[in-house]
Short mmCIF file of C-alpha atoms in Angstrom, two decimals:
data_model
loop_
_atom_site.label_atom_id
_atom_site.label_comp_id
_atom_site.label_asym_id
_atom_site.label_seq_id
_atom_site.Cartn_x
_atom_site.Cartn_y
_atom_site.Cartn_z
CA UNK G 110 -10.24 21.37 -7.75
CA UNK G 111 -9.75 18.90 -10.90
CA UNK G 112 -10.53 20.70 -14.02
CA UNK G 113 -11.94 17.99 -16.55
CA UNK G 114 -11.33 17.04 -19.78
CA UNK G 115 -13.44 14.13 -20.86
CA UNK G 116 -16.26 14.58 -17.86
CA UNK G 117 -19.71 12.59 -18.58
CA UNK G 118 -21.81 10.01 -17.02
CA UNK G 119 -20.02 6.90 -15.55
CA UNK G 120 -21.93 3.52 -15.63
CA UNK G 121 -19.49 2.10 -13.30
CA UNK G 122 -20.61 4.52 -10.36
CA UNK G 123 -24.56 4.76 -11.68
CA UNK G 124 -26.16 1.91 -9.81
CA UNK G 125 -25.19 2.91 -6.41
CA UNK G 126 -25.62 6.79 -7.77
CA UNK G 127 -29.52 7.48 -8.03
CA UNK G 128 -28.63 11.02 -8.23
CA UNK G 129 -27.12 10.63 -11.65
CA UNK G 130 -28.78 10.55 -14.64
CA UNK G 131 -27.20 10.96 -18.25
CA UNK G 132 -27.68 13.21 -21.09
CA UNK G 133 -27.82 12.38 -24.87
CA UNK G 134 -25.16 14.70 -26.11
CA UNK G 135 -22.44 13.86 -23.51
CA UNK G 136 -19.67 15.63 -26.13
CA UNK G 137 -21.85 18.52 -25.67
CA UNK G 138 -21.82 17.56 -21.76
CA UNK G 139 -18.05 18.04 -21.23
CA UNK G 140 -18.25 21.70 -22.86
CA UNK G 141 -20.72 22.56 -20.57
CA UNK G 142 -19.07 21.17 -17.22
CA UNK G 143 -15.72 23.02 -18.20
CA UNK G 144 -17.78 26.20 -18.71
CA UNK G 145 -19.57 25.29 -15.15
CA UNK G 146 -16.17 24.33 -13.74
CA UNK G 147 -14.89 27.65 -14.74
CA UNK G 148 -17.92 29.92 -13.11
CA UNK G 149 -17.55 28.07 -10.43
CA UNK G 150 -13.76 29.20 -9.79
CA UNK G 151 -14.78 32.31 -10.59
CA UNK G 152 -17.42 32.52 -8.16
CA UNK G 153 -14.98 31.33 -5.07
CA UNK G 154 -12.18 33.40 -6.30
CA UNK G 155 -14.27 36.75 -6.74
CA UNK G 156 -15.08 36.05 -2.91
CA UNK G 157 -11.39 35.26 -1.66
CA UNK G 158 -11.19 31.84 -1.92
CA UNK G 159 -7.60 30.53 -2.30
CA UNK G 160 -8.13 27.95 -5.32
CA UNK G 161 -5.71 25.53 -6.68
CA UNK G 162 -6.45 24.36 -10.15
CA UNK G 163 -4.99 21.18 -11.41
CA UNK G 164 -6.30 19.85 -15.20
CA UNK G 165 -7.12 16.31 -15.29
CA UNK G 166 -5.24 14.38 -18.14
CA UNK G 167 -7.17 12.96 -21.28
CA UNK G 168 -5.84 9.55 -20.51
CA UNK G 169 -6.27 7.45 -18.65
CA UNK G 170 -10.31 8.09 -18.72
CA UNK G 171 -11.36 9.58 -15.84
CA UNK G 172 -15.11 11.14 -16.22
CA UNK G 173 -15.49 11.35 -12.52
CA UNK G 174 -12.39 13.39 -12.03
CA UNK G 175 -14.15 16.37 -11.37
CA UNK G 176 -15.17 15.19 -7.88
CA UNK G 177 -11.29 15.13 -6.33
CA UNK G 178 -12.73 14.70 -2.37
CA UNK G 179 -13.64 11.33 -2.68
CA UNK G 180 -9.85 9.94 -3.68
CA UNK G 181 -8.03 11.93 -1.13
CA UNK G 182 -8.28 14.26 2.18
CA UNK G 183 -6.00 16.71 3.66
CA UNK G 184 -5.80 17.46 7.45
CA UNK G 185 -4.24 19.66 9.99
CA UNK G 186 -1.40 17.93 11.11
CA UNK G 187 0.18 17.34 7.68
CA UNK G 188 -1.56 14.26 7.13
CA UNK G 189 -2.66 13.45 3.54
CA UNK G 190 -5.22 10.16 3.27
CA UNK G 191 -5.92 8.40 -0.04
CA UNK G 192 -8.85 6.39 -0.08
CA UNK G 193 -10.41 2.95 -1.90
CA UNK G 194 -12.78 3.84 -4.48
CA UNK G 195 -15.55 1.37 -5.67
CA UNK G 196 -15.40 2.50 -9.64
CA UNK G 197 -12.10 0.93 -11.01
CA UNK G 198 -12.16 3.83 -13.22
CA UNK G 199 -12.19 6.33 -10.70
CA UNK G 200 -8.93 4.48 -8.80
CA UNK G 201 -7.28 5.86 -11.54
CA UNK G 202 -7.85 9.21 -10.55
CA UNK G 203 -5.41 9.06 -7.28
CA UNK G 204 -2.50 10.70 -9.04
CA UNK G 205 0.70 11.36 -7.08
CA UNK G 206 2.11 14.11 -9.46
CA UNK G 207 -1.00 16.00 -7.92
CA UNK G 208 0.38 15.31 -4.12
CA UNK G 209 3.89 16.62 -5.80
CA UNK G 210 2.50 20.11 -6.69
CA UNK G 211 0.45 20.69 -3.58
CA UNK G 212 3.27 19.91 -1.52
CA UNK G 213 5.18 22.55 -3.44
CA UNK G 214 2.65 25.54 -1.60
CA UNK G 215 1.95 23.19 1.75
CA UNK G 216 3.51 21.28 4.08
CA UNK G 217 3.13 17.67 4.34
CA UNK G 218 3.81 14.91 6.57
CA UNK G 219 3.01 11.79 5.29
CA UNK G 220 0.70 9.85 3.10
CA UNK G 221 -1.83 7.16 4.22
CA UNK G 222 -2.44 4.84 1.90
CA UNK G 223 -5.88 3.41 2.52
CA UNK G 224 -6.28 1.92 -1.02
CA UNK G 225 -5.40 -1.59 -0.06
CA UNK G 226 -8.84 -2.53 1.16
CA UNK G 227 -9.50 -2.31 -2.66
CA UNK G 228 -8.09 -5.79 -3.00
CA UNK G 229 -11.08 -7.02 -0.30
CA UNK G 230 -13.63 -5.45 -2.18
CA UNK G 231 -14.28 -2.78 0.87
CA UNK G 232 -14.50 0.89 -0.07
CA UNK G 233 -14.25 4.63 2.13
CA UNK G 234 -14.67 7.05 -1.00
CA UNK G 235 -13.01 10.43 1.01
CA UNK G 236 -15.14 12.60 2.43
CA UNK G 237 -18.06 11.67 0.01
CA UNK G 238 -18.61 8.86 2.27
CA UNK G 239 -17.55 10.71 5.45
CA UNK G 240 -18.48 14.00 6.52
CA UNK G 241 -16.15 15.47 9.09
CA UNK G 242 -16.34 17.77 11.88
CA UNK G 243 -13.18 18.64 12.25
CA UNK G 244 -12.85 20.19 15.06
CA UNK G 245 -14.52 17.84 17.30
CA UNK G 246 -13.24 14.79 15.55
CA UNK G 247 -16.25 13.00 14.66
CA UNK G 248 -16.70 11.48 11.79
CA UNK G 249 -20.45 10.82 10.15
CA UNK G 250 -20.79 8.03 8.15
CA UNK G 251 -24.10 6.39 6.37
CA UNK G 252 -23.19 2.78 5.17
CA UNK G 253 -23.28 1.93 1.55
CA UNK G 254 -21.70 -0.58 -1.12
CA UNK G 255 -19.16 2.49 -0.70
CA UNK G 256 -18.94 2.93 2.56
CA UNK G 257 -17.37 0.14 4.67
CA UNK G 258 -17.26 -0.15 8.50
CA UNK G 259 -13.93 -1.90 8.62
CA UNK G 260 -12.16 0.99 6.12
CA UNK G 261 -13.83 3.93 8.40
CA UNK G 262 -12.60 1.91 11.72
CA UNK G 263 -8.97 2.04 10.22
CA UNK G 264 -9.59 5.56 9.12
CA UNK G 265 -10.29 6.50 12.81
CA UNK G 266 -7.45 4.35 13.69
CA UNK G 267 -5.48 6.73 12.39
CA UNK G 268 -7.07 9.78 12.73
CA UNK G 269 -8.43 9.58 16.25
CA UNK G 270 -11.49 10.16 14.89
CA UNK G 271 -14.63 9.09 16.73
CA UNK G 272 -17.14 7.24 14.21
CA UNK G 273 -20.74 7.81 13.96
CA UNK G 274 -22.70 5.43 11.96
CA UNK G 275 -26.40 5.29 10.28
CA UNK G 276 -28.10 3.51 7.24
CA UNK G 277 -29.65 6.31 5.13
CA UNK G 278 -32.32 5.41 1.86
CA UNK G 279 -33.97 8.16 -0.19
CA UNK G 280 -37.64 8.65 -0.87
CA UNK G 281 -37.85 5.39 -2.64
CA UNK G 282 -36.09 3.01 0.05
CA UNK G 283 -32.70 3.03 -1.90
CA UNK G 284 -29.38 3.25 0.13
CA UNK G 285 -27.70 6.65 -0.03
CA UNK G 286 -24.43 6.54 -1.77
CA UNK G 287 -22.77 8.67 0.16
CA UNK G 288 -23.31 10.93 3.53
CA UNK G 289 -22.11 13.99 1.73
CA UNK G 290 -25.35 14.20 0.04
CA UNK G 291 -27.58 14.01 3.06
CA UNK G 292 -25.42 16.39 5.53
CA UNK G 293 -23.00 19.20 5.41
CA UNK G 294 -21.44 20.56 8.73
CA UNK G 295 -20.07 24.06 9.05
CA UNK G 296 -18.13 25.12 12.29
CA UNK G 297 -21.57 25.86 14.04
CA UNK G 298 -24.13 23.98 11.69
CA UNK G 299 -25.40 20.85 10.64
CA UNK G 300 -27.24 20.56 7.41
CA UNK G 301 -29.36 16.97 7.76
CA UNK G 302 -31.74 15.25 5.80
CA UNK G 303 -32.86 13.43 8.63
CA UNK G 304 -36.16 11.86 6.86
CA UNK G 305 -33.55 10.05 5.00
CA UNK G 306 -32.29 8.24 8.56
CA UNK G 307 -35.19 5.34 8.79
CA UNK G 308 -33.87 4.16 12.48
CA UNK G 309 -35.07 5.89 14.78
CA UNK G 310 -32.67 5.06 17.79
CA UNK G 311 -29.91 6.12 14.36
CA UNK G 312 -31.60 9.33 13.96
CA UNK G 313 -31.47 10.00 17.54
CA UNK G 314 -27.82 9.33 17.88
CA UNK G 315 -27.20 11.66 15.04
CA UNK G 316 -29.13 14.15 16.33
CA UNK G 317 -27.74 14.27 20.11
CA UNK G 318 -24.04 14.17 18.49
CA UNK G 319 -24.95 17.43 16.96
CA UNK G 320 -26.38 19.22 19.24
CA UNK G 321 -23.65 17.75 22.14
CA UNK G 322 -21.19 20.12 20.38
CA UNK G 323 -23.81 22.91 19.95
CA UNK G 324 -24.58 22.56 16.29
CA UNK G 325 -27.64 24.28 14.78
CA UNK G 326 -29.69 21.86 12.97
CA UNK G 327 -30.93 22.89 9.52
CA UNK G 328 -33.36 20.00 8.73
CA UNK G 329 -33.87 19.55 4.80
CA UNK G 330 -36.85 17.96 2.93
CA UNK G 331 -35.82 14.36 0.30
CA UNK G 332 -36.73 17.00 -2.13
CA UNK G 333 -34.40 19.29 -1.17
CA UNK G 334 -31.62 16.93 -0.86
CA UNK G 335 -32.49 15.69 -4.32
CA UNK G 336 -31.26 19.13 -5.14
CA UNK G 337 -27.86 18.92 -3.44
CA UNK G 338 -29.07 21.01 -0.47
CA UNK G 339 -27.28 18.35 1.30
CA UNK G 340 -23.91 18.90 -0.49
CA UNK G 341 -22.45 21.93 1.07
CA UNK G 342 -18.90 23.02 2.21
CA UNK G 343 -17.64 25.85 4.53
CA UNK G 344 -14.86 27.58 3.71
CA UNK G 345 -12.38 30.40 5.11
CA UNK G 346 -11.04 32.71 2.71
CA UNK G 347 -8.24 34.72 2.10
CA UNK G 348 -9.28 37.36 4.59
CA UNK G 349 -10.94 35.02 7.29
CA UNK G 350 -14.41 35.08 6.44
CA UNK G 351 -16.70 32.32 6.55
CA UNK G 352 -18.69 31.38 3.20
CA UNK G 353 -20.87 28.21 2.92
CA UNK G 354 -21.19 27.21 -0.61
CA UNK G 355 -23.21 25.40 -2.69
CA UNK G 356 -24.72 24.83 -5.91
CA UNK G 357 -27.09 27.38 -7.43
CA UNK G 358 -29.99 24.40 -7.24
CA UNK G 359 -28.99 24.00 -3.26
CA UNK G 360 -29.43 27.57 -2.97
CA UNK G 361 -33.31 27.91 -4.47
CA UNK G 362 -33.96 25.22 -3.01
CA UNK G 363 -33.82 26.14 0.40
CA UNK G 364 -36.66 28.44 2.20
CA UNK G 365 -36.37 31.68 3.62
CA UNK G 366 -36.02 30.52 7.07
CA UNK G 367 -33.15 27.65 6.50
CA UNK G 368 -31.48 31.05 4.21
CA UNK G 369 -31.66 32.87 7.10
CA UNK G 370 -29.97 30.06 9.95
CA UNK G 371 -26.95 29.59 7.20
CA UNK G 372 -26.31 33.23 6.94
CA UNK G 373 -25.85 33.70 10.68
CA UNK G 374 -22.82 31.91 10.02
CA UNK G 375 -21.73 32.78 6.58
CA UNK G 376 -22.27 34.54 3.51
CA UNK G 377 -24.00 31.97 1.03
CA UNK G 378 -21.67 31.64 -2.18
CA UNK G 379 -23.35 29.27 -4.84
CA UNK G 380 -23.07 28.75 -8.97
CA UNK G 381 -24.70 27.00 -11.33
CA UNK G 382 -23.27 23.68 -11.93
CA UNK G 383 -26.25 21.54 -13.33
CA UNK G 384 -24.66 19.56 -15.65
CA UNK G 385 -22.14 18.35 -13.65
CA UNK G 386 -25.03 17.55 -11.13
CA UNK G 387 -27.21 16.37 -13.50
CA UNK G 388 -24.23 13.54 -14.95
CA UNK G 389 -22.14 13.32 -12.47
CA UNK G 390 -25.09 12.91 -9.55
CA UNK G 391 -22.29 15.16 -7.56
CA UNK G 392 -22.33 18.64 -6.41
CA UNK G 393 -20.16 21.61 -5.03
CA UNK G 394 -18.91 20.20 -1.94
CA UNK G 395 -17.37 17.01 -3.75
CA UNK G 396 -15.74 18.96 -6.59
CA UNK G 397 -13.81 20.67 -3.58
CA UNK G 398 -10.73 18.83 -1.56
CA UNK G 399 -10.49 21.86 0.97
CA UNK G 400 -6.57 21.97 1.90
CA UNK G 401 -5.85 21.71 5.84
CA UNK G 402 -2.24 21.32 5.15
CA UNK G 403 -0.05 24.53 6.76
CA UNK G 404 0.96 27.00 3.74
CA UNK G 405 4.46 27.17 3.49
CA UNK G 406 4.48 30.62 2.38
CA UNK G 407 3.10 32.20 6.02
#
């Protein structure tokens, strides 16, 4: 997790991101998303959560830094992918002293550079615009200025990953930025807006690829996913438990019932992190680049 230090509302992301919206006192804003950065830690570490803070740098400008899982992914077989961003400000936010310290604590293979496509204009922002069932190997994509067939194709390419793709628009017809706002997947669940997937044969697809590999589906309203419900994150900690965790505004969001479903397979961990979500139009799961490196210390 990137702790900020100039965080605020970027116009260069803003008209693909209808989930941002920016507030007058953005000097006030930063203080705020530090303090929200901070509870946040707080929140994962009080439950076990092995958390590796790095501070961003004040230069070069970086306001999106906060939201690390779009530049870069980590997988099990050492693996570490950096990814073609659409912002040129937030290219600058793939820093390699930051690959340097992790591989201090993990062990890593190599690096694949995807950034390349940048010079073509096509863009794969991380697991923003993939979300990735790991174990199966399937990767979800919605298409999007940011999301480019060719750049997932190579990704799978690489990966072995199988692809499955879908146009997505919110209540007012626009194209969804990025998957990780409309779907989370835990080990045994699937969190899916799927009013937001207008195909019906695309819906379908998504649907049977779920429940092929015996996911529960937690179905979640455009007004829910307007409140991050979408933007979740399962994670292990130190002592093996499951936790699925998401922002406090994911978390009142959701009824009793979908409450219920999640908890079957983890405790739900959540903290309030509105101005970050309110300026950054990003939530919990994409302040969090989960580690699947091996630790070198076991």
């Amino acid at each position: 997790m990137i702790r900020p230090v100039a965080f605020g509302f970027n116009a260069q992301t803003a008209e693909s991101n209808a989930f941002q919206n920016r507030d007058d006192d953005q000097q006030a804003v930063q203080q705020k998303a530090v303090e929200e950065f901070d509870g946040f830690v707080s929140v994962l570490r009080d439950n076990g959560v092995n958390v590796t803070v790095i501070n961003d740098t004040p230069e070069p400008h970086t306001p999106d830094s906060i939201f690390p899982n779009n530049w870069v992914s980590f997988h099990e077989n050492g693996d570490i992918i950096l990814y073609p961003m659409q912002a040129e400000n937030r290219r600058l936010e793939r820093r390699e002293d930051i690959i340097r310290q992790l591989e201090e604590n993990f062990a890593a293979n190599h690096v694949i550079d995807l950034s390349r496509f940048e010079q073509k204009n096509e863009f794969l922002e991380g697991t923003g615009s993939m979300v990735l069932d790991r174990v199966n190997k399937v990767a979800y994509a919605c298409l999007s200025p940011r999301t480019n067939a060719e750049v997932l194709k190579a990704f799978c390419d690489y990966t072995g990953y199988t692809a499955v793709t879908f146009d997505a628009f919110d209540q007012n017809g626009q194209a969804i930025y990025h998957t990780n706002v409309l779907m989370a997947l835990g080990t045994a669940f699937a969190v899916v807006c799927l009013d937001s997937i207008t195909d019906a044969s695309e819906k379908e697809l998504v649907i049977k690829s779920l429940q092929n590999v015996g996911k529960e589906i937690v179905d979640i309203t455009f007004d829910q996913m307007n409140h991050f419900a979408g933007n979740m994150l399962e994670v292990k900690n130190a002592a093996g438990e499951t936790l699925v965790v998401m922002s406090k505004a994911a978390f009142d969001s959701l009824t009793v019932e979908q409450k219920a479903s999640l908890e079957k397979y983890g405790k739900l961990v959540y903290a309030d992190i509105t101005t970050i979500e309110t300026n950054g139009g990003g939530s919990a799961r994409c302040m969090m680049a989960e580690v699947h490196l091996s630790s070198l210390g076991n």
